[in-house]
Amino acid sequence: MDRREFVERTAAGAAIAATSKTGARREAPPPEFALSEKSIAELQEQMTAGRTTSRRLVDQYTRRIHDLDRAGPRLNHVLEVNPDARQIADQMDAERRAGRARGPLHGIPILIKDNIATADQMETTAGSLALVGAKPPRDSFVAQKLREAGAIILGKTNLSEWANFRSSRSTSGWSGRGGQCHNPNAWDRQPSGSSSGSGVGAASSSCAAAIGTETSGSIISPASASGVVGVKPTVGLISRSGIVPISHSQDTAGPMARTVADAAALLTILAGTDRTDEATAEADQRRSDYTRALDADGLRGARLGVLRNPNTDPKILAVYERAIAVLRERGAELVDPVTFAGQLTGGGDLLQFEFKTDLEKYFAEWAPTAAVRTLDDLIAFNTREAARELPYFGQETLEASARRGPLTTPEYVQLKERLQRVARAEGIDATMQTNRLDAIVAVSGGPARPIDLVSGDSGGGGAPSVTGIAATAGYPHITLPMGYIHGLPIGLSFAGRAWSEATLLKLAFSYEQASRARHAPTFAAGPML
């Protein structure tokens, strides 16, 4: 064993899950990291050439998590490291030596959000203490696909508890199990949510890439806030089986990565039909190798609709205008501006109806040994454990959901039909057809907000976001970095019709190659004013 491997092994053995509730900060930045900003393709090239191994990557990333969460900036973004990761890496290394590499993710360490079930030594809790110790009976479909591809599930990331469906006064990135997660670009800023730790992990190079989940903005917003690529695919492209739910109408998993190419590689692996999730019936027919869609000249001749908001913060608008200029320079034809007809009112009511039914189904199938079996049980647990679960904000969203009727209630049936019609046929579809668009572009969101455990989340700068309508429609949406405001990243969105992931990835890749807007996080104490 050489000295470097000895140091890496010792550090990996010492690293433990980050569970700090206070997030007390040390001013020292993390040490320089050899794998910082390395792409999946670069890591594969190193392993193929024999310059590193999957085991060494696991040890290096584990030490990185320790340096970011237990020392240095104390980002508090990973709840636990997989105790089986080194053993799995050894198996992948043995397969590689035998000439049996499984594909582009073979031996690659990936972090996943702590609402994605794994049947191993790790927990699956959605950030809640109520699910600690409730072991899933099998892997989620997402975890299964990762393992089949040879990826190493390195650990579980912190998140906004219950995917930010507990309170309207919550602070993004806080969970009862993990405490407050911090933004790697400015420690006093939240990482948005609910896929907070996954966005931070991808941005901070504590993994090759990460998996998040979204109902309405929970991939797009934290990806934008941390400065990474986030892909919210068409609902039904990736199975939700084994993922702690909010809404079967809108829920999906998706990649979060430093580059569009890495996100495309992950999406290719995750997409597919699952007989236990009827929404995925078309997935095998619709999916493709998304890496083949990547084209540096992909913007040339594309027709894009520009979504605007007259109340946009001038600083955000300046970044947006520079991005629009790049699109035009790369040969895109712009329809500027475009608008949507109709109003998406009542979306929260729809989610409350589905949450109660979907969550209790999850409890029965995926957490049969949990201390809670119903939504009422969960509310009672939080009340009993208020000192740990309700120190900063309440659970009024859970309580409102518990009062909702079954999914046969006429109010629910009519609400779902109206919202999907307004978002799909009368919204995105109509706008794209009328203007003959390949995609719609928009600002993904404002700069990361200050952490405020007293008042919770606050306004975001009046950015013209496409997030809500794409989420309600169940249509694909991609964000990637387009610039910075005082060191805080801002994302550019590409959204389109159902199953148009290949087109959106092509456009995003072309913009990424032309703009080169992203840079590694600074781990600053605050915005660089």
Coordinates of C-alpha atoms in Angstrom, one line a residue:
M1 CA 0.0 0.0 0.0
D2 CA 1.5 3.4 -1.0
R3 CA 1.4 6.4 1.3
R4 CA -1.4 8.1 -0.7
E5 CA -3.7 5.1 -0.4
F6 CA -2.9 4.7 3.3
V7 CA -3.9 8.3 3.9
E8 CA -7.1 7.9 1.8
R9 CA -8.1 4.7 3.6
T10 CA -7.5 6.2 7.0
A11 CA -9.5 9.3 6.2
A12 CA -12.4 7.2 4.7
G13 CA -12.5 5.0 7.8
A14 CA -12.7 8.0 10.1
A15 CA -15.4 9.8 8.1
I16 CA -18.9 9.6 9.6
A17 CA -22.4 10.9 8.7
A18 CA -22.9 14.7 9.0
T19 CA -25.7 15.3 11.5
S20 CA -24.8 18.7 13.0
K21 CA -28.0 20.5 14.0
T22 CA -26.3 23.9 14.6
G23 CA -24.0 23.9 11.6
A24 CA -21.3 25.7 13.6
R25 CA -18.9 27.0 11.0
R26 CA -15.1 27.0 10.8
E27 CA -13.7 29.7 8.7
A28 CA -11.1 27.5 7.0
P29 CA -12.0 26.5 3.4
P30 CA -11.8 22.8 2.5
P31 CA -8.4 21.7 1.3
E32 CA -7.7 21.4 -2.4
F33 CA -9.2 18.3 -3.9
A34 CA -7.7 16.2 -6.7
L35 CA -11.2 15.2 -8.1
S36 CA -12.6 18.7 -8.0
E37 CA -14.8 19.3 -11.2
K38 CA -13.8 15.9 -12.7
S39 CA -16.5 14.6 -15.1
I40 CA -17.8 11.0 -15.2
A41 CA -15.9 10.5 -18.5
E42 CA -12.7 11.7 -17.0
L43 CA -13.0 9.4 -14.0
Q44 CA -13.7 6.5 -16.4
E45 CA -10.7 7.3 -18.4
Q46 CA -8.5 7.3 -15.3
M47 CA -9.9 3.9 -14.2
T48 CA -9.5 2.4 -17.7
A49 CA -5.9 3.6 -17.9
G50 CA -5.2 2.1 -14.4
R51 CA -4.4 5.5 -12.8
T52 CA -7.1 5.1 -10.2
T53 CA -9.7 2.6 -9.0
S54 CA -13.3 2.7 -7.9
R55 CA -12.1 1.9 -4.4
R56 CA -9.8 4.9 -4.4
L57 CA -12.5 7.2 -5.8
V58 CA -14.8 6.1 -2.9
D59 CA -12.1 6.9 -0.4
Q60 CA -11.4 10.3 -1.9
Y61 CA -15.0 11.3 -2.1
T62 CA -15.6 10.1 1.4
R63 CA -12.8 12.2 2.7
R64 CA -14.2 15.1 0.7
I65 CA -17.5 14.7 2.4
H66 CA -15.7 14.8 5.8
D67 CA -13.8 17.9 4.8
L68 CA -17.0 19.7 3.7
D69 CA -19.4 18.6 6.5
R70 CA -17.3 17.8 9.6
A71 CA -14.7 20.4 9.1
G72 CA -14.1 23.5 6.9
P73 CA -17.3 25.1 5.7
R74 CA -19.6 22.5 7.4
L75 CA -22.1 22.4 4.6
N76 CA -24.0 19.6 6.3
H77 CA -25.1 18.1 3.0
V78 CA -24.6 14.3 3.4
L79 CA -26.6 12.4 6.1
E80 CA -24.6 9.2 5.9
V81 CA -22.0 7.5 3.8
N82 CA -22.8 4.0 2.6
P83 CA -20.8 1.6 4.8
D84 CA -20.9 -0.9 1.9
A85 CA -19.4 1.5 -0.6
R86 CA -15.8 0.3 -0.4
Q87 CA -16.9 -3.4 -0.7
I88 CA -19.0 -2.6 -3.7
A89 CA -16.2 -0.6 -5.3
D90 CA -13.9 -3.6 -4.8
Q91 CA -16.4 -5.7 -6.7
M92 CA -16.6 -3.2 -9.5
D93 CA -12.7 -3.0 -9.7
A94 CA -12.6 -6.8 -9.9
E95 CA -15.1 -6.8 -12.8
R96 CA -13.1 -4.2 -14.6
R97 CA -9.9 -6.2 -14.3
A98 CA -11.8 -9.2 -15.7
G99 CA -12.9 -7.1 -18.7
R100 CA -16.5 -6.8 -17.6
A101 CA -17.1 -3.1 -17.3
R102 CA -20.8 -2.5 -17.4
G103 CA -20.9 0.9 -19.0
P104 CA -20.2 4.6 -18.4
L105 CA -21.3 4.5 -14.7
H106 CA -19.2 1.5 -13.8
G107 CA -17.5 2.2 -10.5
I108 CA -18.7 5.8 -10.4
P109 CA -19.7 7.1 -6.9
I110 CA -23.1 8.7 -6.9
L111 CA -25.0 10.4 -4.0
I112 CA -28.8 10.0 -3.8
K113 CA -31.4 12.0 -1.9
D114 CA -32.6 10.5 1.4
N115 CA -36.1 9.8 0.1
I116 CA -35.0 7.2 -2.4
A117 CA -35.2 3.7 -0.8
T118 CA -32.2 1.4 -0.6
A119 CA -32.3 -2.1 0.9
D120 CA -28.9 -1.8 2.6
Q121 CA -27.4 -0.5 5.8
M122 CA -28.4 3.1 5.1
E123 CA -31.6 4.8 6.2
T124 CA -34.4 6.1 4.0
T125 CA -36.2 8.8 6.0
A126 CA -37.1 11.8 3.8
G127 CA -35.2 13.7 6.5
S128 CA -37.7 12.8 9.2
L129 CA -36.9 11.1 12.5
A130 CA -40.2 9.3 12.2
L131 CA -38.7 6.9 9.6
V132 CA -35.4 6.3 11.2
G133 CA -34.9 2.5 11.5
A134 CA -37.7 1.6 9.1
K135 CA -35.8 -0.4 6.6
P136 CA -37.2 -0.7 3.0
P137 CA -37.8 -4.4 1.9
R138 CA -36.0 -3.8 -1.4
D139 CA -34.3 -1.2 -3.5
S140 CA -36.2 1.5 -5.2
F141 CA -36.2 1.3 -9.0
V142 CA -33.7 4.2 -9.2
A143 CA -31.3 2.4 -6.8
Q144 CA -31.7 -0.8 -8.7
K145 CA -30.9 0.9 -12.0
L146 CA -27.8 2.5 -10.5
R147 CA -26.5 -0.8 -9.1
E148 CA -27.2 -2.6 -12.4
A149 CA -25.1 0.0 -14.2
G150 CA -22.2 -0.5 -11.8
A151 CA -22.6 2.8 -10.0
I152 CA -21.6 3.1 -6.3
I153 CA -24.3 4.5 -4.2
L154 CA -22.0 6.6 -2.0
G155 CA -24.5 7.9 0.5
K156 CA -27.7 9.7 1.2
T157 CA -28.0 13.5 1.0
N158 CA -29.8 16.0 3.3
L159 CA -33.0 17.6 2.1
S160 CA -35.9 19.8 3.0
E161 CA -37.8 17.4 5.2
W162 CA -40.7 15.5 3.5
A163 CA -39.5 17.2 0.3
N164 CA -40.6 20.5 1.7
F165 CA -44.2 19.4 2.1
R166 CA -44.5 20.0 5.8
S167 CA -45.0 23.7 6.3
S168 CA -45.5 26.9 4.3
R169 CA -43.0 28.6 6.6
S170 CA -40.2 26.2 6.3
T171 CA -36.5 27.0 5.6
S172 CA -35.2 25.1 2.6
G173 CA -32.5 22.6 3.3
W174 CA -33.5 21.9 6.9
S175 CA -34.5 18.4 8.1
G176 CA -35.1 17.0 11.6
R177 CA -32.6 14.3 10.9
G178 CA -29.9 16.4 9.4
G179 CA -30.3 20.0 10.4
Q180 CA -29.6 22.9 8.1
C181 CA -27.8 22.3 4.8
H182 CA -25.7 25.3 3.5
N183 CA -25.0 26.7 0.1
P184 CA -21.4 26.0 -1.1
N185 CA -21.2 29.4 -2.8
A186 CA -22.0 31.4 0.3
W187 CA -22.3 29.7 3.7
D188 CA -25.0 32.1 5.0
R189 CA -27.3 31.2 2.1
Q190 CA -29.6 28.3 1.8
P191 CA -29.2 25.7 -0.9
S192 CA -32.9 25.8 -1.9
G193 CA -34.8 22.5 -2.0
S194 CA -36.0 20.1 -1.6
S195 CA -33.0 18.2 -3.2
S196 CA -30.7 20.4 -1.2
G197 CA -27.8 18.1 -0.4
S198 CA -27.8 16.5 -3.9
G199 CA -27.3 19.9 -5.5
V200 CA -24.6 20.8 -2.9
G201 CA -22.9 17.5 -3.4
A202 CA -22.8 17.8 -7.2
A203 CA -21.6 21.4 -7.0
S204 CA -18.9 20.7 -4.4
S205 CA -17.4 17.6 -6.0
S206 CA -18.2 15.3 -3.1
C207 CA -19.5 12.8 -5.7
A208 CA -19.3 12.3 -9.5
A209 CA -23.0 13.3 -9.7
A210 CA -26.2 13.1 -7.7
I211 CA -29.8 12.2 -7.9
G212 CA -32.6 14.5 -6.7
T213 CA -36.4 14.3 -6.9
E214 CA -39.0 16.9 -7.8
T215 CA -42.7 17.6 -7.4
S216 CA -42.5 21.3 -8.2
G217 CA -39.1 22.9 -8.4
S218 CA -37.2 20.5 -6.1
I219 CA -34.5 19.6 -8.7
I220 CA -34.6 22.8 -10.7
S221 CA -34.4 25.3 -7.8
P222 CA -31.5 23.7 -5.8
A223 CA -29.6 23.0 -9.0
S224 CA -29.9 26.7 -9.9
A225 CA -29.0 27.9 -6.4
S226 CA -25.9 25.7 -6.1
G227 CA -24.8 26.2 -9.7
V228 CA -25.2 22.8 -11.4
V229 CA -27.2 21.1 -14.1
G230 CA -30.6 19.7 -13.0
V231 CA -32.9 17.6 -15.2
K232 CA -36.5 17.3 -14.2
P233 CA -37.7 14.7 -16.8
T234 CA -41.2 14.0 -18.1
V235 CA -43.2 12.3 -15.4
G236 CA -43.1 8.6 -16.2
L237 CA -39.7 8.5 -17.8
I238 CA -38.1 7.4 -14.5
S239 CA -40.0 5.1 -12.1
R240 CA -41.0 6.5 -8.7
S241 CA -41.2 3.1 -7.1
G242 CA -39.6 3.3 -3.7
I243 CA -39.4 7.0 -3.6
V244 CA -41.1 8.8 -0.6
P245 CA -44.0 10.6 -2.5
I246 CA -45.9 13.8 -2.6
S247 CA -47.9 13.5 -5.8
H248 CA -48.2 10.7 -8.4
S249 CA -49.2 13.4 -10.9
Q250 CA -46.0 15.4 -10.6
D251 CA -43.3 13.4 -8.8
T252 CA -40.1 12.3 -10.6
A253 CA -36.4 11.6 -9.9
G254 CA -33.7 13.2 -12.0
P255 CA -30.0 13.8 -12.4
M256 CA -28.0 16.7 -10.8
A257 CA -24.5 17.1 -12.2
R258 CA -21.7 19.6 -13.0
T259 CA -22.1 19.1 -16.7
V260 CA -24.9 18.4 -19.2
A261 CA -23.0 15.4 -20.5
D262 CA -22.9 13.8 -17.0
A263 CA -26.6 14.5 -16.5
A264 CA -27.3 12.9 -19.9
A265 CA -25.3 9.8 -19.0
L266 CA -27.3 9.5 -15.7
L267 CA -30.6 10.0 -17.4
T268 CA -29.9 7.3 -19.9
I269 CA -29.3 4.8 -17.1
L270 CA -32.3 5.8 -15.0
A271 CA -35.0 6.0 -17.7
G272 CA -37.2 2.9 -18.3
T273 CA -40.5 1.1 -17.8
D274 CA -41.3 -0.3 -14.4
R275 CA -44.4 -2.5 -14.1
T276 CA -44.9 -1.3 -10.6
D277 CA -45.3 2.3 -11.8
E278 CA -48.0 2.7 -14.4
A279 CA -46.9 6.2 -15.3
T280 CA -43.8 4.6 -16.9
A281 CA -45.7 2.5 -19.4
E282 CA -44.3 4.4 -22.4
A283 CA -40.8 4.9 -21.0
D284 CA -39.0 2.1 -22.8
Q285 CA -40.4 3.4 -26.1
R286 CA -39.6 7.0 -25.4
R287 CA -36.2 6.7 -23.8
S288 CA -32.9 6.9 -25.7
D289 CA -29.2 7.2 -25.3
Y290 CA -29.3 10.9 -24.4
T291 CA -25.6 11.3 -24.7
R292 CA -26.0 10.9 -28.5
A293 CA -28.2 14.1 -28.5
L294 CA -25.3 16.3 -27.3
D295 CA -24.2 18.7 -30.0
A296 CA -22.1 21.8 -29.5
D297 CA -23.8 23.3 -32.5
G298 CA -27.3 22.3 -31.3
L299 CA -28.6 25.8 -30.9
R300 CA -28.2 26.6 -34.6
G301 CA -31.6 26.9 -36.3
A302 CA -33.5 26.2 -33.0
R303 CA -36.6 28.3 -32.4
L304 CA -36.8 29.3 -28.8
G305 CA -39.5 31.2 -26.9
V306 CA -38.2 33.8 -24.3
L307 CA -40.3 33.9 -21.2
R308 CA -40.1 37.4 -19.5
N309 CA -41.5 39.0 -16.4
P310 CA -41.6 42.8 -16.2
N311 CA -40.9 42.7 -12.4
T312 CA -37.6 40.8 -12.8
D313 CA -34.8 42.1 -10.6
P314 CA -32.5 44.2 -12.7
K315 CA -29.5 42.2 -11.6
I316 CA -31.1 39.0 -12.7
L317 CA -32.3 40.6 -15.9
A318 CA -28.7 41.6 -16.8
V319 CA -27.6 38.0 -16.5
Y320 CA -30.5 36.8 -18.5
E321 CA -29.9 39.2 -21.3
R322 CA -26.3 38.0 -21.6
A323 CA -27.6 34.5 -21.9
I324 CA -30.1 35.5 -24.5
A325 CA -27.3 37.1 -26.5
V326 CA -25.3 33.8 -26.4
L327 CA -28.4 31.9 -27.7
R328 CA -28.7 34.4 -30.6
E329 CA -25.0 34.3 -31.3
R330 CA -25.1 30.5 -31.5
G331 CA -27.7 30.6 -34.2
A332 CA -31.0 30.3 -32.3
E333 CA -34.1 32.1 -33.6
L334 CA -35.8 33.8 -30.7
V335 CA -39.5 34.6 -30.2
D336 CA -39.3 37.3 -27.6
P337 CA -41.4 37.3 -25.5
V338 CA -43.8 34.4 -25.2
T339 CA -46.6 34.0 -22.6
F340 CA -48.9 31.4 -21.2
A341 CA -52.6 31.6 -21.2
G342 CA -54.7 30.6 -18.1
Q343 CA -54.0 30.6 -14.4
L344 CA -52.5 27.7 -12.4
T345 CA -54.5 28.2 -9.2
G346 CA -55.1 25.4 -6.8
G347 CA -51.9 23.4 -7.4
G348 CA -51.2 23.2 -3.6
D349 CA -54.7 21.7 -3.1
L350 CA -54.0 19.0 -5.7
L351 CA -50.8 18.0 -4.0
Q352 CA -52.5 17.8 -0.6
F353 CA -55.1 15.4 -1.9
E354 CA -52.5 13.1 -3.5
F355 CA -50.0 13.4 -0.6
K356 CA -52.2 11.7 2.0
T357 CA -53.1 8.8 -0.3
D358 CA -49.7 8.3 -1.8
L359 CA -47.8 8.6 1.5
E360 CA -49.9 6.1 3.3
K361 CA -49.4 3.7 0.4
Y362 CA -45.7 4.2 0.7
F363 CA -45.8 3.5 4.5
A364 CA -47.6 0.2 3.9
E365 CA -45.3 -1.0 1.1
W366 CA -41.9 0.5 1.8
A367 CA -41.8 1.2 5.5
P368 CA -43.9 -1.6 7.1
T369 CA -41.8 -1.5 10.4
A370 CA -42.0 2.3 10.8
A371 CA -43.4 3.9 13.9
V372 CA -46.0 5.7 11.7
R373 CA -48.5 4.1 9.4
T374 CA -50.8 7.0 8.6
L375 CA -50.5 10.7 8.0
D376 CA -52.3 11.2 11.4
D377 CA -49.6 9.1 13.0
L378 CA -46.9 11.3 11.5
I379 CA -48.5 14.4 12.7
A380 CA -48.8 12.9 16.2
F381 CA -45.1 11.8 16.1
N382 CA -44.0 15.3 15.3
T383 CA -46.1 16.8 18.0
R384 CA -44.5 14.4 20.6
E385 CA -41.1 15.1 19.2
A386 CA -41.6 18.9 18.8
A387 CA -38.3 19.8 20.3
R388 CA -36.5 17.9 17.6
E389 CA -38.9 18.1 14.7
L390 CA -40.7 21.4 15.1
P391 CA -38.2 23.8 16.6
Y392 CA -38.3 26.4 13.8
F393 CA -41.5 25.8 11.8
G394 CA -44.7 23.7 12.1
Q395 CA -46.6 21.1 10.1
E396 CA -49.6 23.0 8.8
T397 CA -49.2 21.5 5.4
L398 CA -49.4 18.0 6.8
E399 CA -52.4 18.9 8.9
A400 CA -54.2 20.4 5.8
S401 CA -53.4 17.2 3.8
A402 CA -54.8 15.0 6.6
R403 CA -58.2 16.8 6.2
R404 CA -58.5 16.0 2.5
G405 CA -60.8 13.4 1.2
P406 CA -60.1 10.4 -1.1
L407 CA -59.1 10.7 -4.7
T408 CA -62.6 10.0 -5.8
T409 CA -63.7 13.4 -4.3
P410 CA -65.3 15.5 -7.1
E411 CA -63.2 18.5 -6.0
Y412 CA -60.0 16.6 -6.6
V413 CA -61.1 15.0 -9.9
Q414 CA -62.2 18.4 -11.4
L415 CA -59.1 20.2 -10.0
K416 CA -56.7 17.7 -11.6
E417 CA -58.4 17.8 -15.0
R418 CA -58.4 21.7 -15.0
L419 CA -54.8 22.1 -13.9
Q420 CA -53.4 19.6 -16.3
R421 CA -55.4 21.0 -19.2
V422 CA -54.3 24.6 -18.4
A423 CA -50.6 23.5 -18.0
R424 CA -50.5 21.2 -21.0
A425 CA -53.0 21.7 -23.9
E426 CA -53.7 25.4 -23.1
G427 CA -50.3 26.2 -21.7
I428 CA -47.0 24.7 -22.9
D429 CA -48.4 22.9 -25.9
A430 CA -50.4 25.9 -27.1
T431 CA -47.5 28.3 -26.7
M432 CA -45.0 26.0 -28.5
Q433 CA -47.4 25.2 -31.3
T434 CA -48.5 28.7 -31.9
N435 CA -45.0 30.0 -32.0
R436 CA -43.5 26.8 -33.6
L437 CA -41.0 26.4 -30.8
D438 CA -38.4 23.8 -30.0
A439 CA -38.2 24.9 -26.4
I440 CA -39.0 27.7 -24.0
V441 CA -36.2 29.5 -22.1
A442 CA -36.5 31.3 -18.8
V443 CA -34.7 32.2 -15.7
S444 CA -34.7 29.2 -13.3
G445 CA -34.9 31.3 -10.2
G446 CA -33.3 34.1 -8.2
P447 CA -30.0 33.9 -6.3
A448 CA -29.9 31.8 -3.2
R449 CA -31.8 33.3 -0.3
P450 CA -30.3 33.9 3.2
I451 CA -31.0 31.2 5.7
D452 CA -33.7 32.4 8.0
L453 CA -34.9 29.9 10.6
V454 CA -37.2 32.5 12.2
S455 CA -39.3 33.6 9.2
G456 CA -38.5 30.8 6.7
D457 CA -38.1 31.2 3.0
S458 CA -38.8 34.6 1.4
G459 CA -39.2 36.2 -2.0
G460 CA -36.9 35.4 -5.0
G461 CA -36.5 38.4 -7.2
G462 CA -39.4 38.2 -9.6
A463 CA -37.6 35.9 -12.0
P464 CA -39.7 34.7 -15.0
S465 CA -39.8 31.0 -14.1
V466 CA -41.3 28.2 -16.1
T467 CA -40.9 25.8 -13.1
G468 CA -44.5 25.7 -11.9
I469 CA -46.2 25.1 -15.3
A470 CA -43.7 22.5 -16.4
A471 CA -44.2 20.7 -13.0
T472 CA -48.0 20.8 -13.2
A473 CA -47.9 19.5 -16.8
G474 CA -45.4 16.8 -15.9
Y475 CA -43.2 18.0 -18.8
P476 CA -39.4 18.1 -19.0
H477 CA -37.4 21.0 -17.7
I478 CA -33.6 21.5 -17.5
T479 CA -31.5 24.1 -15.7
L480 CA -27.8 24.9 -16.1
P481 CA -25.7 27.8 -14.8
M482 CA -25.9 31.0 -16.9
G483 CA -24.1 33.5 -14.6
Y484 CA -23.6 34.9 -11.1
I485 CA -24.7 37.8 -8.9
H486 CA -22.2 38.6 -6.2
G487 CA -20.9 35.1 -6.4
L488 CA -24.3 33.5 -6.3
P489 CA -25.3 31.3 -9.3
I490 CA -28.3 31.9 -11.5
G491 CA -29.7 29.1 -13.7
L492 CA -31.1 29.2 -17.3
S493 CA -34.1 27.0 -18.0
F494 CA -35.0 25.0 -21.1
A495 CA -38.5 23.5 -21.0
G496 CA -40.6 21.7 -23.6
R497 CA -43.3 19.2 -24.5
A498 CA -43.5 15.7 -23.0
W499 CA -40.7 13.3 -23.9
S500 CA -38.5 16.1 -25.4
E501 CA -35.5 15.4 -23.1
A502 CA -33.2 14.8 -26.0
T503 CA -34.0 18.1 -27.6
L504 CA -33.6 20.0 -24.4
L505 CA -30.3 18.3 -23.6
K506 CA -29.0 19.2 -27.0
L507 CA -29.9 22.9 -26.5
A508 CA -28.5 23.0 -23.0
F509 CA -25.3 21.4 -24.1
S510 CA -24.8 23.8 -26.9
Y511 CA -25.4 26.7 -24.5
E512 CA -23.1 25.3 -21.9
Q513 CA -20.2 24.8 -24.5
A514 CA -20.7 28.4 -25.7
S515 CA -21.1 30.2 -22.4
R516 CA -18.8 28.2 -20.1
A517 CA -20.7 30.0 -17.3
R518 CA -20.2 27.6 -14.5
H519 CA -17.3 27.7 -12.0
A520 CA -16.5 25.7 -8.9
P521 CA -18.1 27.0 -5.6
T522 CA -16.0 29.3 -3.5
F523 CA -17.2 28.2 0.0
A524 CA -17.4 31.9 0.9
A525 CA -18.7 33.2 4.3
G526 CA -21.3 35.2 2.4
P527 CA -22.0 36.8 -1.0
M528 CA -18.9 38.4 -2.5
L529 CA -20.0 42.0 -2.3

